[in-house]
């Protein structure tokens, strides 16, 4: 039963109070078991708890209909059965109401506090105020929501931008728009999101897809302001105890990325573009001839037309150049190479499909209901209307045809949409109302189409524009048409880290850079070396200078091949990171502070980051001769010991800085073009494969499991889950077609215990884990014991590597193994 509490007159002596909108007056509270409503003089607040970490706030202005549009981003259903309620009293009178979830096992739960006079909404967690409304809802030129910020709070989010890790101080437009040839500064790019993340470990998601702005305190008044042209005034506050929990809760709210097919983590051959079937066949043949691993080839727009302009919307092979396109795809598949075909949402008036699209009314319209035609770079066009059932059905039939061709993946380009006139209508909505979710709903169309018609397959959906929650449709976004320069390389780590924090864990760049004909072998090598440790390894560029390693000079080719081979060696580790992301939402490429919360200095670090829990990567974004320094210096959190990946040796700590932002070690490594500085955290498990030419050749029984441990480290525990399935079947784990190896280590003064526990899906035909264990440690142990028996081992002083001459074999009858190293 709802309860109403009316305010008469309250005196608030002795309490320091802060007001938000001075004209907003509390009237009544409607409190029930599911949600709380607060009536005020100009409208109504509705508070809805999703769980102990997430609460939603909706403001409905007086006179506005209460039929609130459903969210395009949020899929989480509230698990709340009741809400704790209490009154704050002073001098016998109520001064505030507070709502919260029952506390979790740690005694934590988010709460909402409603101060009566002066009126104030605030959010609390762990006994501290997280944030509060400043003016809250207000109308200036457009509707707004305004919240308070702490004076020194750092802000991240707002989608893909190039502004540095701390984005506070900018007023950022929420309007997906490509930025061709960007480098070290870009305030507006192809993938914006109304998400703000604070360095205080909370996030705010403004749940409205319409265009607008996020003002991250541009006026230096300690205010966060969300501005929008219309739609629901709704936002969720997400709190957490640590950064992994924050990304888990945010992706609980907006959805988890399904596990991609294993081939997604291989090498792609891609350029703008392959002009003919014969050219593409020659490229694949050359990769195989030169023994450079390859898993996919991506076709840009020449597959459906001879010229760049005038052909968008053809959606079928241009037979003059691709006479046997379907057979080409089949032949590539026999060579373990998958095919990805580009599509765009535009149908030009010069294309083969214009008349059909116009007659079937599948395009966006003008106010008279006619197909809206307009000019842009590629020609005179219409735009497929994803908000009409007939538009979605027609477009999906195109993709069914591409699937019949044998295409394993789809590239959706120009999906901002690149040009989207405000006067264009999608059903009863204007373009600006759906602009930011067009790419999101395009990915939804593809993902749901696969679920319906190809339910056993994992789709590959490459797109450059989306919205909050697009990850749940399997979208693999890239960072747009970056310049092929050192300036283009510099911001790529920032973009991927920021997007990973916001849920889009597969954000990656065109390796080597896209825009321009710049020929710089060193830049190409550095970009690929970084690419080993980014979610998708896909060199791509304009055709004037080839992006494929096979066409480079011998030195560049050898260095590129080494990077690609390392990528393939890391396949079981990377695939396990992808599984972690699918289950928990933890990004593959993550900021250092996600693994080391005490490393406050890393909030502004853009060139160094963590690749999973094991690797700290220092991307090199300047040429060797850009400075006279003979070495690179890398900050490493002092919470852990570190090994250098290239040598396998424990890093000698050159110096320790004690700062109020946390401790770090600075490690110097010699400059070389052969690799970038990469360090492995002590306590890490890293499963690695031999070099293979395709992920189809991968065998999980032919893996070396590397473990790194500093003999002199103090006590610590560590863990890792090594995940395996067939690499193709959608929902493999839910179908009992997966297996996992839980790896745990326990280090004390002179002893390190390793425990392995295997878990096998009941429908697997082969239930086994078999691997060689290789330990990297800075001192040979006196003994190694496996399951109670002494094991023979050898130790290499130069590489600090311990090789155990006994493989670990686990199966359904023997699911555990224990190994002890004693010094």
mmCIF file of N, CA, C and O in Angstrom, residues 386-470:
data_model
loop_
_atom_site.group_PDB
_atom_site.id
_atom_site.type_symbol
_atom_site.label_atom_id
_atom_site.label_comp_id
_atom_site.label_asym_id
_atom_site.label_seq_id
_atom_site.Cartn_x
_atom_site.Cartn_y
_atom_site.Cartn_z
ATOM 1 N N UNK A 386 15.377 1.973 -40.281
ATOM 2 C CA UNK A 386 15.384 0.841 -39.365
ATOM 3 C C UNK A 386 14.209 0.874 -38.393
ATOM 4 O O UNK A 386 14.020 -0.077 -37.621
ATOM 5 N N UNK A 387 13.415 1.934 -38.434
ATOM 6 C CA UNK A 387 12.324 2.093 -37.490
ATOM 7 C C UNK A 387 10.969 1.782 -38.120
ATOM 8 O O UNK A 387 9.932 1.977 -37.505
ATOM 9 N N UNK A 388 11.006 1.276 -39.350
ATOM 10 C CA UNK A 388 9.824 0.704 -39.991
ATOM 11 C C UNK A 388 10.005 -0.805 -40.064
ATOM 12 O O UNK A 388 11.072 -1.282 -40.456
ATOM 13 N N UNK A 389 8.987 -1.580 -39.729
ATOM 14 C CA UNK A 389 9.115 -3.038 -39.862
ATOM 15 C C UNK A 389 9.521 -3.467 -41.259
ATOM 16 O O UNK A 389 10.369 -4.350 -41.424
ATOM 17 N N UNK A 390 8.953 -2.816 -42.273
ATOM 18 C CA UNK A 390 9.298 -3.198 -43.648
ATOM 19 C C UNK A 390 10.747 -2.868 -43.988
ATOM 20 O O UNK A 390 11.390 -3.570 -44.779
ATOM 21 N N UNK A 391 11.284 -1.795 -43.361
ATOM 22 C CA UNK A 391 12.691 -1.458 -43.578
ATOM 23 C C UNK A 391 13.613 -2.495 -42.963
ATOM 24 O O UNK A 391 14.604 -2.907 -43.571
ATOM 25 N N UNK A 392 13.297 -2.930 -41.755
ATOM 26 C CA UNK A 392 14.117 -3.946 -41.092
ATOM 27 C C UNK A 392 14.056 -5.272 -41.837
ATOM 28 O O UNK A 392 15.092 -5.930 -42.016
ATOM 29 N N UNK A 393 12.865 -5.671 -42.270
ATOM 30 C CA UNK A 393 12.719 -6.942 -42.996
ATOM 31 C C UNK A 393 13.512 -6.907 -44.295
ATOM 32 O O UNK A 393 14.238 -7.851 -44.632
ATOM 33 N N UNK A 394 13.406 -5.805 -45.023
ATOM 34 C CA UNK A 394 14.100 -5.694 -46.309
ATOM 35 C C UNK A 394 15.609 -5.756 -46.118
ATOM 36 O O UNK A 394 16.317 -6.467 -46.840
ATOM 37 N N UNK A 395 16.111 -5.022 -45.109
ATOM 38 C CA UNK A 395 17.555 -4.974 -44.897
ATOM 39 C C UNK A 395 18.076 -6.335 -44.436
ATOM 40 O O UNK A 395 19.151 -6.777 -44.861
ATOM 41 N N UNK A 396 17.328 -7.028 -43.584
ATOM 42 C CA UNK A 396 17.788 -8.341 -43.130
ATOM 43 C C UNK A 396 17.844 -9.337 -44.282
ATOM 44 O O UNK A 396 18.721 -10.210 -44.304
ATOM 45 N N UNK A 397 16.950 -9.213 -45.242
ATOM 46 C CA UNK A 397 17.012 -10.108 -46.407
ATOM 47 C C UNK A 397 18.321 -9.922 -47.173
ATOM 48 O O UNK A 397 18.863 -10.876 -47.742
ATOM 49 N N UNK A 398 18.834 -8.707 -47.193
ATOM 50 C CA UNK A 398 20.148 -8.452 -47.813
ATOM 51 C C UNK A 398 21.211 -9.271 -47.092
ATOM 52 O O UNK A 398 22.064 -9.922 -47.723
ATOM 53 N N UNK A 399 21.189 -9.269 -45.754
ATOM 54 C CA UNK A 399 22.219 -9.980 -44.995
ATOM 55 C C UNK A 399 22.060 -11.493 -45.100
ATOM 56 O O UNK A 399 23.061 -12.224 -45.047
ATOM 57 N N UNK A 400 20.847 -11.958 -45.272
ATOM 58 C CA UNK A 400 20.672 -13.392 -45.509
ATOM 59 C C UNK A 400 21.316 -13.794 -46.839
ATOM 60 O O UNK A 400 21.898 -14.878 -46.961
ATOM 61 N N UNK A 401 21.247 -12.897 -47.820
ATOM 62 C CA UNK A 401 21.906 -13.172 -49.100
ATOM 63 C C UNK A 401 23.422 -13.208 -48.932
ATOM 64 O O UNK A 401 24.093 -14.099 -49.483
ATOM 65 N N UNK A 402 23.968 -12.286 -48.151
ATOM 66 C CA UNK A 402 25.415 -12.285 -47.918
ATOM 67 C C UNK A 402 25.826 -13.547 -47.161
ATOM 68 O O UNK A 402 26.901 -14.107 -47.408
ATOM 69 N N UNK A 403 24.984 -13.981 -46.242
ATOM 70 C CA UNK A 403 25.274 -15.224 -45.527
ATOM 71 C C UNK A 403 25.259 -16.398 -46.500
ATOM 72 O O UNK A 403 26.103 -17.312 -46.405
ATOM 73 N N UNK A 404 24.323 -16.383 -47.427
ATOM 74 C CA UNK A 404 24.291 -17.431 -48.455
ATOM 75 C C UNK A 404 25.548 -17.399 -49.314
ATOM 76 O O UNK A 404 26.015 -18.450 -49.787
ATOM 77 N N UNK A 405 26.093 -16.208 -49.545
ATOM 78 C CA UNK A 405 27.367 -16.112 -50.259
ATOM 79 C C UNK A 405 28.475 -16.867 -49.522
ATOM 80 O O UNK A 405 29.458 -17.276 -50.131
ATOM 81 N N UNK A 406 28.337 -16.985 -48.200
ATOM 82 C CA UNK A 406 29.367 -17.610 -47.384
ATOM 83 C C UNK A 406 30.106 -16.644 -46.486
ATOM 84 O O UNK A 406 31.059 -17.034 -45.794
ATOM 85 N N UNK A 407 29.667 -15.368 -46.464
ATOM 86 C CA UNK A 407 30.331 -14.373 -45.619
ATOM 87 C C UNK A 407 30.213 -14.768 -44.155
ATOM 88 O O UNK A 407 29.131 -15.121 -43.676
ATOM 89 N N UNK A 408 31.329 -14.707 -43.431
ATOM 90 C CA UNK A 408 31.350 -15.057 -42.006
ATOM 91 C C UNK A 408 31.150 -13.841 -41.123
ATOM 92 O O UNK A 408 30.907 -13.983 -39.920
ATOM 93 N N UNK A 409 31.278 -12.647 -41.696
ATOM 94 C CA UNK A 409 31.138 -11.436 -40.906
ATOM 95 C C UNK A 409 30.603 -10.298 -41.744
ATOM 96 O O UNK A 409 30.629 -10.337 -42.988
ATOM 97 N N UNK A 410 30.125 -9.269 -41.064
ATOM 98 C CA UNK A 410 29.528 -8.101 -41.704
ATOM 99 C C UNK A 410 30.215 -6.845 -41.194
ATOM 100 O O UNK A 410 30.468 -6.709 -39.997
ATOM 101 N N UNK A 411 30.504 -5.957 -42.111
ATOM 102 C CA UNK A 411 31.044 -4.648 -41.767
ATOM 103 C C UNK A 411 29.957 -3.625 -42.070
ATOM 104 O O UNK A 411 29.547 -3.473 -43.214
ATOM 105 N N UNK A 412 29.481 -2.929 -41.039
ATOM 106 C CA UNK A 412 28.503 -1.872 -41.217
ATOM 107 C C UNK A 412 29.180 -0.523 -41.118
ATOM 108 O O UNK A 412 29.558 -0.089 -40.036
ATOM 109 N N UNK A 413 29.338 0.144 -42.254
ATOM 110 C CA UNK A 413 30.078 1.412 -42.291
ATOM 111 C C UNK A 413 29.122 2.590 -42.429
ATOM 112 O O UNK A 413 27.978 2.444 -42.863
ATOM 113 N N UNK A 414 29.614 3.754 -42.073
ATOM 114 C CA UNK A 414 28.901 5.027 -42.210
ATOM 115 C C UNK A 414 27.625 5.056 -41.372
ATOM 116 O O UNK A 414 26.660 5.743 -41.694
ATOM 117 N N UNK A 415 27.620 4.324 -40.261
ATOM 118 C CA UNK A 415 26.404 4.126 -39.495
ATOM 119 C C UNK A 415 26.103 5.181 -38.455
ATOM 120 O O UNK A 415 25.252 4.949 -37.589
ATOM 121 N N UNK A 416 26.764 6.351 -38.518
ATOM 122 C CA UNK A 416 26.453 7.402 -37.522
ATOM 123 C C UNK A 416 24.975 7.844 -37.574
ATOM 124 O O UNK A 416 24.463 8.161 -36.485
ATOM 125 N N UNK A 417 24.246 7.958 -38.658
ATOM 126 C CA UNK A 417 24.674 7.898 -40.054
ATOM 127 C C UNK A 417 25.546 9.091 -40.436
ATOM 128 O O UNK A 417 25.415 10.166 -39.857
ATOM 129 N N UNK A 418 26.428 8.859 -41.438
ATOM 130 C CA UNK A 418 27.427 9.876 -41.779
ATOM 131 C C UNK A 418 26.784 11.206 -42.129
ATOM 132 O O UNK A 418 27.257 12.264 -41.714
ATOM 133 N N UNK A 419 25.719 11.191 -42.925
ATOM 134 C CA UNK A 419 24.929 12.394 -43.188
ATOM 135 C C UNK A 419 23.477 12.044 -42.896
ATOM 136 O O UNK A 419 22.943 11.068 -43.431
ATOM 137 N N UNK A 420 22.845 12.832 -42.024
ATOM 138 C CA UNK A 420 21.520 12.488 -41.508
ATOM 139 C C UNK A 420 20.735 13.779 -41.311
ATOM 140 O O UNK A 420 20.699 14.336 -40.202
ATOM 141 N N UNK A 421 20.095 14.287 -42.354
ATOM 142 C CA UNK A 421 19.397 15.579 -42.248
ATOM 143 C C UNK A 421 18.350 15.594 -41.131
ATOM 144 O O UNK A 421 17.594 14.637 -40.955
ATOM 145 N N UNK A 422 18.308 16.681 -40.381
ATOM 146 C CA UNK A 422 17.378 16.784 -39.256
ATOM 147 C C UNK A 422 15.924 16.718 -39.701
ATOM 148 O O UNK A 422 15.048 16.301 -38.935
ATOM 149 N N UNK A 423 15.647 17.104 -40.948
ATOM 150 C CA UNK A 423 14.269 17.118 -41.442
ATOM 151 C C UNK A 423 13.817 15.774 -41.997
ATOM 152 O O UNK A 423 12.693 15.647 -42.478
ATOM 153 N N UNK A 424 14.678 14.765 -41.925
ATOM 154 C CA UNK A 424 14.307 13.416 -42.346
ATOM 155 C C UNK A 424 13.499 12.755 -41.242
ATOM 156 O O UNK A 424 13.796 12.910 -40.056
ATOM 157 N N UNK A 425 12.475 11.997 -41.636
ATOM 158 C CA UNK A 425 11.619 11.345 -40.650
ATOM 159 C C UNK A 425 11.799 9.829 -40.689
ATOM 160 O O UNK A 425 11.933 9.231 -41.762
ATOM 161 N N UNK A 426 11.815 9.239 -39.493
ATOM 162 C CA UNK A 426 11.794 7.788 -39.337
ATOM 163 C C UNK A 426 10.473 7.445 -38.667
ATOM 164 O O UNK A 426 10.327 7.581 -37.448
ATOM 165 N N UNK A 427 9.492 7.034 -39.450
ATOM 166 C CA UNK A 427 8.169 6.823 -38.883
ATOM 167 C C UNK A 427 7.638 8.129 -38.334
ATOM 168 O O UNK A 427 7.562 9.135 -39.043
ATOM 169 N N UNK A 428 7.307 8.144 -37.043
ATOM 170 C CA UNK A 428 6.804 9.382 -36.434
ATOM 171 C C UNK A 428 7.894 10.135 -35.672
ATOM 172 O O UNK A 428 7.604 11.036 -34.893
ATOM 173 N N UNK A 429 9.148 9.766 -35.882
ATOM 174 C CA UNK A 429 10.260 10.426 -35.194
ATOM 175 C C UNK A 429 11.145 11.164 -36.197
ATOM 176 O O UNK A 429 11.318 10.726 -37.338
ATOM 177 N N UNK A 430 11.713 12.271 -35.744
ATOM 178 C CA UNK A 430 12.661 13.019 -36.555
ATOM 179 C C UNK A 430 14.051 12.402 -36.433
ATOM 180 O O UNK A 430 14.352 11.686 -35.471
ATOM 181 N N UNK A 431 14.899 12.713 -37.386
ATOM 182 C CA UNK A 431 16.247 12.136 -37.432
ATOM 183 C C UNK A 431 17.005 12.372 -36.132
ATOM 184 O O UNK A 431 17.683 11.461 -35.625
ATOM 185 N N UNK A 432 16.906 13.560 -35.562
ATOM 186 C CA UNK A 432 17.692 13.877 -34.371
ATOM 187 C C UNK A 432 17.248 13.076 -33.146
ATOM 188 O O UNK A 432 18.004 12.952 -32.174
ATOM 189 N N UNK A 433 16.054 12.529 -33.182
ATOM 190 C CA UNK A 433 15.588 11.717 -32.067
ATOM 191 C C UNK A 433 16.218 10.329 -32.058
ATOM 192 O O UNK A 433 16.337 9.708 -31.000
ATOM 193 N N UNK A 434 16.607 9.846 -33.232
ATOM 194 C CA UNK A 434 17.140 8.477 -33.319
ATOM 195 C C UNK A 434 18.563 8.437 -33.865
ATOM 196 O O UNK A 434 19.152 7.366 -33.987
ATOM 197 N N UNK A 435 19.126 9.596 -34.175
ATOM 198 C CA UNK A 435 20.447 9.636 -34.805
ATOM 199 C C UNK A 435 21.474 8.815 -34.030
ATOM 200 O O UNK A 435 22.203 7.992 -34.602
ATOM 201 N N UNK A 436 21.547 9.018 -32.730
ATOM 202 C CA UNK A 436 22.597 8.374 -31.934
ATOM 203 C C UNK A 436 22.358 6.890 -31.701
ATOM 204 O O UNK A 436 23.274 6.194 -31.230
ATOM 205 N N UNK A 437 21.160 6.394 -31.990
ATOM 206 C CA UNK A 437 20.904 4.960 -31.819
ATOM 207 C C UNK A 437 20.764 4.245 -33.157
ATOM 208 O O UNK A 437 20.432 3.054 -33.182
ATOM 209 N N UNK A 438 21.030 4.925 -34.260
ATOM 210 C CA UNK A 438 20.879 4.281 -35.560
ATOM 211 C C UNK A 438 21.845 3.096 -35.687
ATOM 212 O O UNK A 438 21.450 1.973 -36.027
ATOM 213 N N UNK A 439 23.124 3.322 -35.385
ATOM 214 C CA UNK A 439 24.098 2.232 -35.450
ATOM 215 C C UNK A 439 23.789 1.138 -34.446
ATOM 216 O O UNK A 439 23.974 -0.060 -34.712
ATOM 217 N N UNK A 440 23.312 1.531 -33.275
ATOM 218 C CA UNK A 440 22.905 0.606 -32.223
ATOM 219 C C UNK A 440 21.796 -0.319 -32.726
ATOM 220 O O UNK A 440 21.864 -1.550 -32.565
ATOM 221 N N UNK A 441 20.795 0.269 -33.352
ATOM 222 C CA UNK A 441 19.674 -0.536 -33.825
ATOM 223 C C UNK A 441 20.018 -1.313 -35.092
ATOM 224 O O UNK A 441 19.391 -2.342 -35.377
ATOM 225 N N UNK A 442 20.988 -0.847 -35.832
ATOM 226 C CA UNK A 442 21.495 -1.613 -36.971
ATOM 227 C C UNK A 442 22.174 -2.889 -36.465
ATOM 228 O O UNK A 442 21.928 -3.988 -36.984
ATOM 229 N N UNK A 443 22.999 -2.745 -35.437
ATOM 230 C CA UNK A 443 23.630 -3.929 -34.840
ATOM 231 C C UNK A 443 22.584 -4.858 -34.243
ATOM 232 O O UNK A 443 22.691 -6.089 -34.328
ATOM 233 N N UNK A 444 21.555 -4.284 -33.637
ATOM 234 C CA UNK A 444 20.462 -5.095 -33.080
ATOM 235 C C UNK A 444 19.803 -5.935 -34.183
ATOM 236 O O UNK A 444 19.519 -7.126 -33.997
ATOM 237 N N UNK A 445 19.534 -5.299 -35.322
ATOM 238 C CA UNK A 445 18.935 -6.012 -36.455
ATOM 239 C C UNK A 445 19.763 -7.231 -36.844
ATOM 240 O O UNK A 445 19.229 -8.337 -37.032
ATOM 241 N N UNK A 446 21.064 -7.053 -36.940
ATOM 242 C CA UNK A 446 21.949 -8.146 -37.344
ATOM 243 C C UNK A 446 22.017 -9.229 -36.276
ATOM 244 O O UNK A 446 21.900 -10.427 -36.572
ATOM 245 N N UNK A 447 22.200 -8.823 -35.036
ATOM 246 C CA UNK A 447 22.344 -9.791 -33.957
ATOM 247 C C UNK A 447 21.072 -10.612 -33.774
ATOM 248 O O UNK A 447 21.122 -11.848 -33.662
ATOM 249 N N UNK A 448 19.940 -9.933 -33.762
ATOM 250 C CA UNK A 448 18.678 -10.654 -33.582
ATOM 251 C C UNK A 448 18.345 -11.496 -34.812
ATOM 252 O O UNK A 448 17.725 -12.564 -34.688
ATOM 253 N N UNK A 449 18.782 -11.039 -35.988
ATOM 254 C CA UNK A 449 18.597 -11.845 -37.195
ATOM 255 C C UNK A 449 19.376 -13.148 -37.128
ATOM 256 O O UNK A 449 18.866 -14.222 -37.488
ATOM 257 N N UNK A 450 20.622 -13.055 -36.652
ATOM 258 C CA UNK A 450 21.422 -14.276 -36.474
ATOM 259 C C UNK A 450 20.780 -15.194 -35.446
ATOM 260 O O UNK A 450 20.738 -16.419 -35.622
ATOM 261 N N UNK A 451 20.298 -14.624 -34.349
ATOM 262 C CA UNK A 451 19.658 -15.458 -33.329
ATOM 263 C C UNK A 451 18.463 -16.212 -33.891
ATOM 264 O O UNK A 451 18.214 -17.365 -33.536
ATOM 265 N N UNK A 452 17.732 -15.555 -34.784
ATOM 266 C CA UNK A 452 16.532 -16.165 -35.345
ATOM 267 C C UNK A 452 16.862 -17.194 -36.432
ATOM 268 O O UNK A 452 16.334 -18.314 -36.417
ATOM 269 N N UNK A 453 17.740 -16.819 -37.364
ATOM 270 C CA UNK A 453 17.966 -17.652 -38.549
ATOM 271 C C UNK A 453 19.224 -18.500 -38.500
ATOM 272 O O UNK A 453 19.305 -19.519 -39.192
ATOM 273 N N UNK A 454 20.212 -18.094 -37.708
ATOM 274 C CA UNK A 454 21.470 -18.848 -37.611
ATOM 275 C C UNK A 454 21.862 -18.964 -36.132
ATOM 276 O O UNK A 454 22.907 -18.456 -35.711
ATOM 277 N N UNK A 455 21.024 -19.606 -35.330
ATOM 278 C CA UNK A 455 21.188 -19.552 -33.868
ATOM 279 C C UNK A 455 22.440 -20.216 -33.332
ATOM 280 O O UNK A 455 22.812 -19.955 -32.179
ATOM 281 N N UNK A 456 23.102 -21.057 -34.110
ATOM 282 C CA UNK A 456 24.313 -21.713 -33.610
ATOM 283 C C UNK A 456 25.570 -20.911 -33.907
ATOM 284 O O UNK A 456 26.648 -21.267 -33.433
ATOM 285 N N UNK A 457 25.448 -19.822 -34.685
ATOM 286 C CA UNK A 457 26.620 -19.061 -35.123
ATOM 287 C C UNK A 457 26.838 -17.825 -34.256
ATOM 288 O O UNK A 457 25.892 -17.223 -33.751
ATOM 289 N N UNK A 458 28.103 -17.437 -34.142
ATOM 290 C CA UNK A 458 28.460 -16.183 -33.484
ATOM 291 C C UNK A 458 28.728 -15.137 -34.566
ATOM 292 O O UNK A 458 29.695 -15.253 -35.311
ATOM 293 N N UNK A 459 27.912 -14.117 -34.652
ATOM 294 C CA UNK A 459 28.128 -13.129 -35.721
ATOM 295 C C UNK A 459 29.335 -12.247 -35.437
ATOM 296 O O UNK A 459 29.671 -11.970 -34.280
ATOM 297 N N UNK A 460 29.984 -11.814 -36.512
ATOM 298 C CA UNK A 460 31.023 -10.789 -36.414
ATOM 299 C C UNK A 460 30.428 -9.528 -37.010
ATOM 300 O O UNK A 460 30.105 -9.487 -38.203
ATOM 301 N N UNK A 461 30.274 -8.478 -36.187
ATOM 302 C CA UNK A 461 29.594 -7.248 -36.597
ATOM 303 C C UNK A 461 30.541 -6.077 -36.352
ATOM 304 O O UNK A 461 30.680 -5.595 -35.222
ATOM 305 N N UNK A 462 31.199 -5.627 -37.396
ATOM 306 C CA UNK A 462 32.173 -4.532 -37.320
ATOM 307 C C UNK A 462 31.465 -3.225 -37.637
ATOM 308 O O UNK A 462 30.903 -3.069 -38.720
ATOM 309 N N UNK A 463 31.469 -2.284 -36.688
ATOM 310 C CA UNK A 463 30.783 -1.003 -36.887
ATOM 311 C C UNK A 463 31.548 0.119 -36.203
ATOM 312 O O UNK A 463 32.297 -0.126 -35.266
ATOM 313 N N UNK A 464 31.297 1.336 -36.658
ATOM 314 C CA UNK A 464 32.021 2.453 -36.060
ATOM 315 C C UNK A 464 31.117 3.409 -35.277
ATOM 316 O O UNK A 464 31.598 4.399 -34.727
ATOM 317 N N UNK A 465 29.811 3.133 -35.206
ATOM 318 C CA UNK A 465 28.910 4.015 -34.462
ATOM 319 C C UNK A 465 27.915 3.173 -33.685
ATOM 320 O O UNK A 465 27.439 2.139 -34.166
ATOM 321 N N UNK A 466 27.591 3.618 -32.474
ATOM 322 C CA UNK A 466 26.638 2.914 -31.649
ATOM 323 C C UNK A 466 26.211 3.785 -30.486
ATOM 324 O O UNK A 466 26.313 5.020 -30.528
ATOM 325 N N UNK A 467 25.778 3.126 -29.418
ATOM 326 C CA UNK A 467 25.175 3.823 -28.289
ATOM 327 C C UNK A 467 25.425 2.984 -27.043
ATOM 328 O O UNK A 467 25.953 1.859 -27.116
ATOM 329 N N UNK A 468 25.030 3.484 -25.899
ATOM 330 C CA UNK A 468 25.169 2.732 -24.657
ATOM 331 C C UNK A 468 24.504 1.366 -24.809
ATOM 332 O O UNK A 468 23.337 1.275 -25.180
ATOM 333 N N UNK A 469 25.255 0.311 -24.511
ATOM 334 C CA UNK A 469 24.703 -1.029 -24.569
ATOM 335 C C UNK A 469 24.855 -1.736 -25.897
ATOM 336 O O UNK A 469 24.430 -2.887 -26.033
ATOM 337 N N UNK A 470 25.479 -1.100 -26.885
ATOM 338 C CA UNK A 470 25.634 -1.759 -28.192
ATOM 339 C C UNK A 470 26.453 -3.034 -28.102
ATOM 340 O O UNK A 470 26.369 -3.897 -28.981
#
